[in-house]
Amino acid sequence: MKSYRAAVCTELTGPDSIQIQTREPKPLTSGEVRIAVRAAGLNFPDLLMTQGKYQFRPDPPFVPGLEAAGEVIEVAPDVQRIKTGDRVMAGGKGGALAEQWIVSEAAVSPLPPALSFIEGACWQTAASTAWHALVERGHLKAGETILVLGASGGVGMAAIKMAKHIGATVIGTGSNEEKLEAIHRAGADHLLDSADGQLAAKVKALTDGKGVDVVFDPVGGDLALTATRAIAWNGRYLIVGFSSGSIPSFPANHVMIKTYSLIGVRAGESPRRDPELAKRQSKALKELAAHGIMRPHISHRFSLSDAALSLAVLERREAIGRVVVEIMPSS
């Protein structure tokens, strides 16, 4: 099998450390699948990994990229469910920003006809996070109200669409008019400026003084504490991530007085620890993908040669929805 190109993080100094290098294919081992990547979807953890700031901290040199879509070009002899030529989506702890990617059979799922390679490349991580947070951890119900922080990000937009699919009323926050317009197109019922000093009061006004039943927070920082002032009695606060770069400290007395729950969300790790949850999550995601639920909004597309530029878009917080790296088939 011929060599292939990959975007390699050579130092933990951010996007500038990315180099396009030629690599030799490794032989497959038991249970592995080789994919010809057609598109890779970028996530905020990809950027953090190039800076050495993510909880999973690979040592350079490594290839970033947590999810991709493409065509299967080789399978190990013991792989039964996937075959050569299948159009698939896949996820892993890195390696997707390359012309080839080796992943385990368990990490591969069919690409639904409802999704293109580009959409499939950035569907799985955001969709699984939104489903796991809202359904499995947050128990969001039809008729409830949810506040989605960082709603213009890929995970935030997936949460809006999942919440609307459930039947909830959605309040989304964004930092400028362009992002707020995208949040509106994603389906949010109400739009608020995340920097508004009256954010909590406006949320209360939109909910007749009650506050929201659920907060979906992939942002952290000072905005998290603002959101706790907008949560209802017995509300659920979903801690999804810290894209602000700041981890908030929640005052325990406030949690007690308002009797809300702080709920951690680990959409990747939780199914690995709980086989029954893994089955439920896999079944639900297959059904959602088949119907194109949580179809991603893609604001930026790059070639593999410009992988460093694609990560820099995340660093400058210019993305609205998702950033995708398209990879053309080798001639």
GROMACS .gro file of C-alpha atoms in nm:
model
  331
    1MET     CA    1   0.000   0.000   0.000
    2LYS     CA    2   0.139   0.340  -0.098
    3SER     CA    3   0.238   0.623   0.135
    4TYR     CA    4  -0.010   0.890   0.237
    5ARG     CA    5  -0.015   1.251   0.359
    6ALA     CA    6  -0.104   1.352   0.714
    7ALA     CA    7  -0.124   1.676   0.912
    8VAL     CA    8   0.122   1.620   1.195
    9CYS     CA    9   0.147   1.818   1.518
   10THR     CA   10   0.524   1.847   1.571
   11GLU     CA   11   0.523   2.057   1.891
   12LEU     CA   12   0.267   2.154   2.156
   13THR     CA   13   0.260   2.515   2.035
   14GLY     CA   14  -0.077   2.525   1.859
   15PRO     CA   15  -0.173   2.535   1.490
   16ASP     CA   16   0.164   2.673   1.374
   17SER     CA   17   0.323   2.341   1.467
   18ILE     CA   18   0.121   2.150   1.203
   19GLN     CA   19   0.326   2.010   0.916
   20ILE     CA   20   0.205   1.806   0.618
   21GLN     CA   21   0.420   1.493   0.615
   22THR     CA   22   0.429   1.172   0.416
   23ARG     CA   23   0.384   0.854   0.617
   24GLU     CA   24   0.407   0.485   0.543
   25PRO     CA   25   0.098   0.274   0.612
   26LYS     CA   26   0.111   0.043   0.914
   27PRO     CA   27  -0.026  -0.311   0.883
   28LEU     CA   28  -0.366  -0.371   1.036
   29THR     CA   29  -0.397  -0.566   1.358
   30SER     CA   30  -0.694  -0.762   1.491
   31GLY     CA   31  -1.026  -0.576   1.473
   32GLU     CA   32  -0.894  -0.279   1.274
   33VAL     CA   33  -1.028  -0.099   0.969
   34ARG     CA   34  -0.839   0.127   0.726
   35ILE     CA   35  -1.035   0.423   0.590
   36ALA     CA   36  -0.958   0.649   0.296
   37VAL     CA   37  -1.061   0.976   0.458
   38ARG     CA   38  -1.276   1.204   0.243
   39ALA     CA   39  -1.348   1.465   0.510
   40ALA     CA   40  -1.241   1.527   0.870
   41GLY     CA   41  -1.443   1.735   1.113
   42LEU     CA   42  -1.252   1.954   1.357
   43ASN     CA   43  -1.348   1.989   1.722
   44PHE     CA   44  -1.222   2.224   1.993
   45PRO     CA   45  -1.030   1.937   2.161
   46ASP     CA   46  -0.823   1.906   1.841
   47LEU     CA   47  -0.696   2.259   1.898
   48LEU     CA   48  -0.639   2.199   2.269
   49MET     CA   49  -0.437   1.884   2.192
   50THR     CA   50  -0.201   2.081   1.967
   51GLN     CA   51  -0.147   2.314   2.267
   52GLY     CA   52  -0.104   2.032   2.520
   53LYS     CA   53  -0.411   2.155   2.710
   54TYR     CA   54  -0.657   1.869   2.664
   55GLN     CA   55  -0.715   1.592   2.921
   56PHE     CA   56  -0.591   1.339   2.664
   57ARG     CA   57  -0.238   1.467   2.597
   58PRO     CA   58  -0.052   1.279   2.322
   59ASP     CA   59   0.317   1.349   2.279
   60PRO     CA   60   0.433   1.493   1.945
   61PRO     CA   61   0.455   1.393   1.672
   62PHE     CA   62   0.088   1.298   1.639
   63VAL     CA   63  -0.198   1.347   1.393
   64PRO     CA   64  -0.500   1.538   1.534
   65GLY     CA   65  -0.857   1.475   1.431
   66LEU     CA   66  -1.127   1.297   1.630
   67GLU     CA   67  -1.377   1.217   1.355
   68ALA     CA   68  -1.398   1.163   0.982
   69ALA     CA   69  -1.599   1.009   0.701
   70GLY     CA   70  -1.471   0.814   0.404
   71GLU     CA   71  -1.450   0.478   0.230
   72VAL     CA   72  -1.315   0.155   0.377
   73ILE     CA   73  -1.010   0.036   0.183
   74GLU     CA   74  -0.897  -0.255   0.401
   75VAL     CA   75  -1.021  -0.461   0.696
   76ALA     CA   76  -0.844  -0.706   0.927
   77PRO     CA   77  -0.930  -1.074   0.867
   78ASP     CA   78  -1.144  -1.094   1.182
   79VAL     CA   79  -1.359  -0.789   1.098
   80GLN     CA   80  -1.710  -0.907   1.008
   81ARG     CA   81  -1.942  -0.606   1.024
   82ILE     CA   82  -1.748  -0.372   0.789
   83LYS     CA   83  -1.624  -0.451   0.438
   84THR     CA   84  -1.406  -0.286   0.177
   85GLY     CA   85  -1.593  -0.019  -0.017
   86ASP     CA   86  -1.832   0.075   0.264
   87ARG     CA   87  -1.903   0.447   0.309
   88VAL     CA   88  -1.859   0.513   0.680
   89MET     CA   89  -1.827   0.759   0.967
   90ALA     CA   90  -1.563   0.697   1.234
   91GLY     CA   91  -1.437   0.841   1.559
   92GLY     CA   92  -1.124   0.802   1.769
   93LYS     CA   93  -0.873   0.977   1.992
   94GLY     CA   94  -0.683   1.126   1.699
   95GLY     CA   95  -0.551   1.055   1.351
   96ALA     CA   96  -0.836   1.175   1.129
   97LEU     CA   97  -0.643   1.462   0.963
   98ALA     CA   98  -0.482   1.231   0.710
   99GLU     CA   99  -0.551   1.061   0.381
  100GLN     CA  100  -0.570   0.728   0.567
  101TRP     CA  101  -0.693   0.646   0.915
  102ILE     CA  102  -0.683   0.317   1.105
  103VAL     CA  103  -0.959   0.273   1.364
  104SER     CA  104  -1.123  -0.014   1.548
  105GLU     CA  105  -1.429  -0.181   1.397
  106ALA     CA  106  -1.632  -0.066   1.698
  107ALA     CA  107  -1.555   0.299   1.613
  108VAL     CA  108  -1.700   0.272   1.262
  109SER     CA  109  -2.064   0.316   1.159
  110PRO     CA  110  -2.231   0.332   0.817
  111LEU     CA  111  -2.265   0.676   0.660
  112PRO     CA  112  -2.642   0.728   0.626
  113PRO     CA  113  -2.769   0.831   0.281
  114ALA     CA  114  -2.911   1.142   0.451
  115LEU     CA  115  -2.557   1.272   0.516
  116SER     CA  116  -2.275   1.364   0.276
  117PHE     CA  117  -1.911   1.281   0.354
  118ILE     CA  118  -1.865   1.638   0.473
  119GLU     CA  119  -2.169   1.625   0.700
  120GLY     CA  120  -2.086   1.277   0.826
  121ALA     CA  121  -1.734   1.389   0.912
  122CYS     CA  122  -1.864   1.631   1.170
  123TRP     CA  123  -2.186   1.468   1.283
  124GLN     CA  124  -2.088   1.202   1.531
  125THR     CA  125  -1.898   1.384   1.808
  126ALA     CA  126  -2.136   1.678   1.839
  127ALA     CA  127  -2.447   1.462   1.800
  128SER     CA  128  -2.336   1.204   2.056
  129THR     CA  129  -2.249   1.480   2.303
  130ALA     CA  130  -2.587   1.650   2.257
  131TRP     CA  131  -2.782   1.324   2.282
  132HIS     CA  132  -2.588   1.198   2.584
  133ALA     CA  133  -2.617   1.532   2.763
  134LEU     CA  134  -2.985   1.601   2.696
  135VAL     CA  135  -3.130   1.250   2.700
  136GLU     CA  136  -2.909   1.032   2.916
  137ARG     CA  137  -2.781   1.286   3.168
  138GLY     CA  138  -3.022   1.580   3.155
  139HIS     CA  139  -3.351   1.391   3.097
  140LEU     CA  140  -3.483   1.687   2.897
  141LYS     CA  141  -3.856   1.656   2.831
  142ALA     CA  142  -4.097   1.805   2.580
  143GLY     CA  143  -4.235   2.133   2.710
  144GLU     CA  144  -3.930   2.216   2.921
  145THR     CA  145  -3.700   2.512   2.858
  146ILE     CA  146  -3.324   2.485   2.801
  147LEU     CA  147  -3.053   2.752   2.793
  148VAL     CA  148  -2.775   2.661   2.549
  149LEU     CA  149  -2.450   2.849   2.612
  150GLY     CA  150  -2.201   2.877   2.326
  151ALA     CA  151  -2.491   2.795   2.095
  152SER     CA  152  -2.307   2.893   1.775
  153GLY     CA  153  -2.046   2.618   1.820
  154GLY     CA  154  -2.078   2.274   1.669
  155VAL     CA  155  -2.186   2.109   1.994
  156GLY     CA  156  -2.413   2.402   2.082
  157MET     CA  157  -2.594   2.382   1.748
  158ALA     CA  158  -2.635   2.007   1.784
  159ALA     CA  159  -2.785   2.068   2.130
  160ILE     CA  160  -3.033   2.318   1.985
  161LYS     CA  161  -3.145   2.073   1.719
  162MET     CA  162  -3.164   1.780   1.962
  163ALA     CA  163  -3.364   1.989   2.212
  164LYS     CA  164  -3.609   2.095   1.941
  165HIS     CA  165  -3.638   1.732   1.829
  166ILE     CA  166  -3.734   1.644   2.187
  167GLY     CA  167  -3.988   1.927   2.195
  168ALA     CA  168  -3.825   2.176   2.431
  169THR     CA  169  -3.814   2.555   2.410
  170VAL     CA  170  -3.458   2.672   2.341
  171ILE     CA  171  -3.281   2.993   2.450
  172GLY     CA  172  -2.944   3.025   2.274
  173THR     CA  173  -2.654   3.259   2.343
  174GLY     CA  174  -2.405   3.404   2.096
  175SER     CA  175  -2.144   3.678   2.090
  176ASN     CA  176  -2.233   3.870   1.771
  177GLU     CA  177  -2.512   3.923   1.519
  178GLU     CA  178  -2.375   3.673   1.267
  179LYS     CA  179  -2.362   3.399   1.531
  180LEU     CA  180  -2.705   3.486   1.666
  181GLU     CA  181  -2.853   3.465   1.317
  182ALA     CA  182  -2.698   3.118   1.274
  183ILE     CA  183  -2.838   3.013   1.612
  184HIS     CA  184  -3.182   3.131   1.499
  185ARG     CA  185  -3.154   2.929   1.176
  186ALA     CA  186  -3.057   2.624   1.383
  187GLY     CA  187  -3.395   2.646   1.554
  188ALA     CA  188  -3.351   2.844   1.877
  189ASP     CA  189  -3.672   3.009   1.996
  190HIS     CA  190  -3.500   3.299   2.174
  191LEU     CA  191  -3.161   3.465   2.121
  192LEU     CA  192  -2.947   3.641   2.382
  193ASP     CA  193  -2.608   3.811   2.375
  194SER     CA  194  -2.371   3.610   2.594
  195ALA     CA  195  -2.199   3.932   2.708
  196ASP     CA  196  -2.523   4.099   2.816
  197GLY     CA  197  -2.499   4.199   3.181
  198GLN     CA  198  -2.873   4.138   3.211
  199LEU     CA  199  -2.855   3.786   3.067
  200ALA     CA  200  -2.992   3.609   3.375
  201ALA     CA  201  -3.272   3.863   3.417
  202LYS     CA  202  -3.370   3.828   3.050
  203VAL     CA  203  -3.379   3.449   3.079
  204LYS     CA  204  -3.606   3.485   3.382
  205ALA     CA  205  -3.830   3.723   3.186
  206LEU     CA  206  -3.857   3.473   2.898
  207THR     CA  207  -3.961   3.201   3.144
  208ASP     CA  208  -4.216   3.403   3.344
  209GLY     CA  209  -3.973   3.431   3.634
  210LYS     CA  210  -3.923   3.056   3.670
  211GLY     CA  211  -3.583   3.014   3.505
  212VAL     CA  212  -3.477   2.734   3.271
  213ASP     CA  213  -3.517   2.366   3.350
  214VAL     CA  214  -3.181   2.276   3.194
  215VAL     CA  215  -2.856   2.460   3.120
  216PHE     CA  216  -2.626   2.310   2.853
  217ASP     CA  217  -2.278   2.453   2.912
  218PRO     CA  218  -1.979   2.375   2.688
  219VAL     CA  219  -1.823   2.715   2.773
  220GLY     CA  220  -1.748   2.743   3.146
  221GLY     CA  221  -1.584   3.059   3.279
  222ASP     CA  222  -1.781   3.354   3.415
  223LEU     CA  223  -2.076   3.276   3.189
  224ALA     CA  224  -2.137   2.957   3.387
  225LEU     CA  225  -2.201   3.146   3.709
  226THR     CA  226  -2.430   3.388   3.526
  227ALA     CA  227  -2.629   3.092   3.397
  228THR     CA  228  -2.678   2.948   3.747
  229ARG     CA  229  -2.872   3.263   3.832
  230ALA     CA  230  -3.111   3.179   3.548
  231ILE     CA  231  -3.179   2.817   3.648
  232ALA     CA  232  -3.512   2.699   3.785
  233TRP     CA  233  -3.581   2.531   4.117
  234ASN     CA  234  -3.472   2.165   4.080
  235GLY     CA  235  -3.302   2.253   3.749
  236ARG     CA  236  -3.023   2.052   3.588
  237TYR     CA  237  -2.691   2.212   3.497
  238LEU     CA  238  -2.501   2.010   3.235
  239ILE     CA  239  -2.124   2.061   3.246
  240VAL     CA  240  -2.013   1.974   2.893
  241GLY     CA  241  -1.678   2.154   2.852
  242PHE     CA  242  -1.469   2.465   2.904
  243SER     CA  243  -1.416   2.628   2.564
  244SER     CA  244  -1.361   2.962   2.740
  245GLY     CA  245  -1.039   2.818   2.881
  246SER     CA  246  -1.159   2.886   3.237
  247ILE     CA  247  -1.303   2.622   3.471
  248PRO     CA  248  -1.570   2.772   3.698
  249SER     CA  249  -1.609   2.707   4.071
  250PHE     CA  250  -1.975   2.670   4.164
  251PRO     CA  251  -2.080   2.802   4.509
  252ALA     CA  252  -2.219   2.506   4.700
  253ASN     CA  253  -2.457   2.723   4.903
  254HIS     CA  254  -2.624   2.848   4.584
  255VAL     CA  255  -2.663   2.491   4.458
  256MET     CA  256  -2.827   2.399   4.787
  257ILE     CA  257  -3.057   2.703   4.807
  258LYS     CA  258  -3.193   2.656   4.453
  259THR     CA  259  -3.171   2.272   4.474
  260TYR     CA  260  -3.030   2.238   4.125
  261SER     CA  261  -2.806   1.953   4.013
  262LEU     CA  262  -2.458   1.988   3.864
  263ILE     CA  263  -2.422   1.705   3.614
  264GLY     CA  264  -2.099   1.608   3.439
  265VAL     CA  265  -2.120   1.496   3.076
  266ARG     CA  266  -1.866   1.250   2.926
  267ALA     CA  267  -2.027   1.132   2.604
  268GLY     CA  268  -1.723   0.932   2.497
  269GLU     CA  269  -1.606   0.781   2.825
  270SER     CA  270  -1.947   0.694   2.975
  271PRO     CA  271  -2.042   0.436   2.707
  272ARG     CA  272  -1.696   0.279   2.734
  273ARG     CA  273  -1.762   0.218   3.104
  274ASP     CA  274  -2.123   0.104   3.062
  275PRO     CA  275  -2.196  -0.154   2.789
  276GLU     CA  276  -2.573  -0.117   2.823
  277LEU     CA  277  -2.546   0.260   2.781
  278ALA     CA  278  -2.323   0.203   2.478
  279LYS     CA  279  -2.598  -0.006   2.317
  280ARG     CA  280  -2.866   0.254   2.390
  281GLN     CA  281  -2.651   0.538   2.262
  282SER     CA  282  -2.549   0.353   1.946
  283LYS     CA  283  -2.909   0.261   1.863
  284ALA     CA  284  -3.035   0.616   1.923
  285LEU     CA  285  -2.758   0.778   1.719
  286LYS     CA  286  -2.814   0.543   1.426
  287GLU     CA  287  -3.181   0.638   1.417
  288LEU     CA  288  -3.106   1.009   1.444
  289ALA     CA  289  -2.839   0.994   1.173
  290ALA     CA  290  -3.067   0.800   0.939
  291HIS     CA  291  -3.317   1.085   0.952
  292GLY     CA  292  -3.057   1.363   0.928
  293ILE     CA  293  -3.139   1.495   1.277
  294MET     CA  294  -2.871   1.741   1.401
  295ARG     CA  295  -2.742   1.799   1.047
  296PRO     CA  296  -2.434   2.019   1.101
  297HIS     CA  297  -2.392   2.379   0.993
  298ILE     CA  298  -2.048   2.416   0.832
  299SER     CA  299  -1.893   2.763   0.819
  300HIS     CA  300  -1.541   2.683   0.694
  301ARG     CA  301  -1.393   2.426   0.456
  302PHE     CA  302  -1.020   2.368   0.401
  303SER     CA  303  -0.794   2.130   0.214
  304LEU     CA  304  -0.554   1.900   0.399
  305SER     CA  305  -0.265   2.126   0.296
  306ASP     CA  306  -0.432   2.406   0.493
  307ALA     CA  307  -0.495   2.203   0.808
  308ALA     CA  308  -0.300   2.455   1.018
  309LEU     CA  309  -0.527   2.735   0.894
  310SER     CA  310  -0.835   2.530   0.982
  311LEU     CA  311  -0.718   2.489   1.342
  312ALA     CA  312  -0.636   2.860   1.358
  313VAL     CA  313  -1.003   2.937   1.280
  314LEU     CA  314  -1.095   2.749   1.598
  315GLU     CA  315  -0.823   2.932   1.790
  316ARG     CA  316  -0.958   3.272   1.679
  317ARG     CA  317  -1.315   3.156   1.758
  318GLU     CA  318  -1.434   3.241   1.409
  319ALA     CA  319  -1.618   2.914   1.345
  320ILE     CA  320  -1.995   2.912   1.338
  321GLY     CA  321  -2.102   2.552   1.365
  322ARG     CA  322  -1.828   2.331   1.224
  323VAL     CA  323  -1.496   2.345   1.040
  324VAL     CA  324  -1.421   2.067   0.791
  325VAL     CA  325  -1.103   1.955   0.617
  326GLU     CA  326  -1.185   1.800   0.278
  327ILE     CA  327  -0.946   1.537   0.142
  328MET     CA  328  -0.957   1.455  -0.226
  329PRO     CA  329  -0.891   1.096  -0.339
  330SER     CA  330  -0.527   1.040  -0.433
  331SER     CA  331  -0.466   1.000  -0.804
   0.00000   0.00000   0.00000
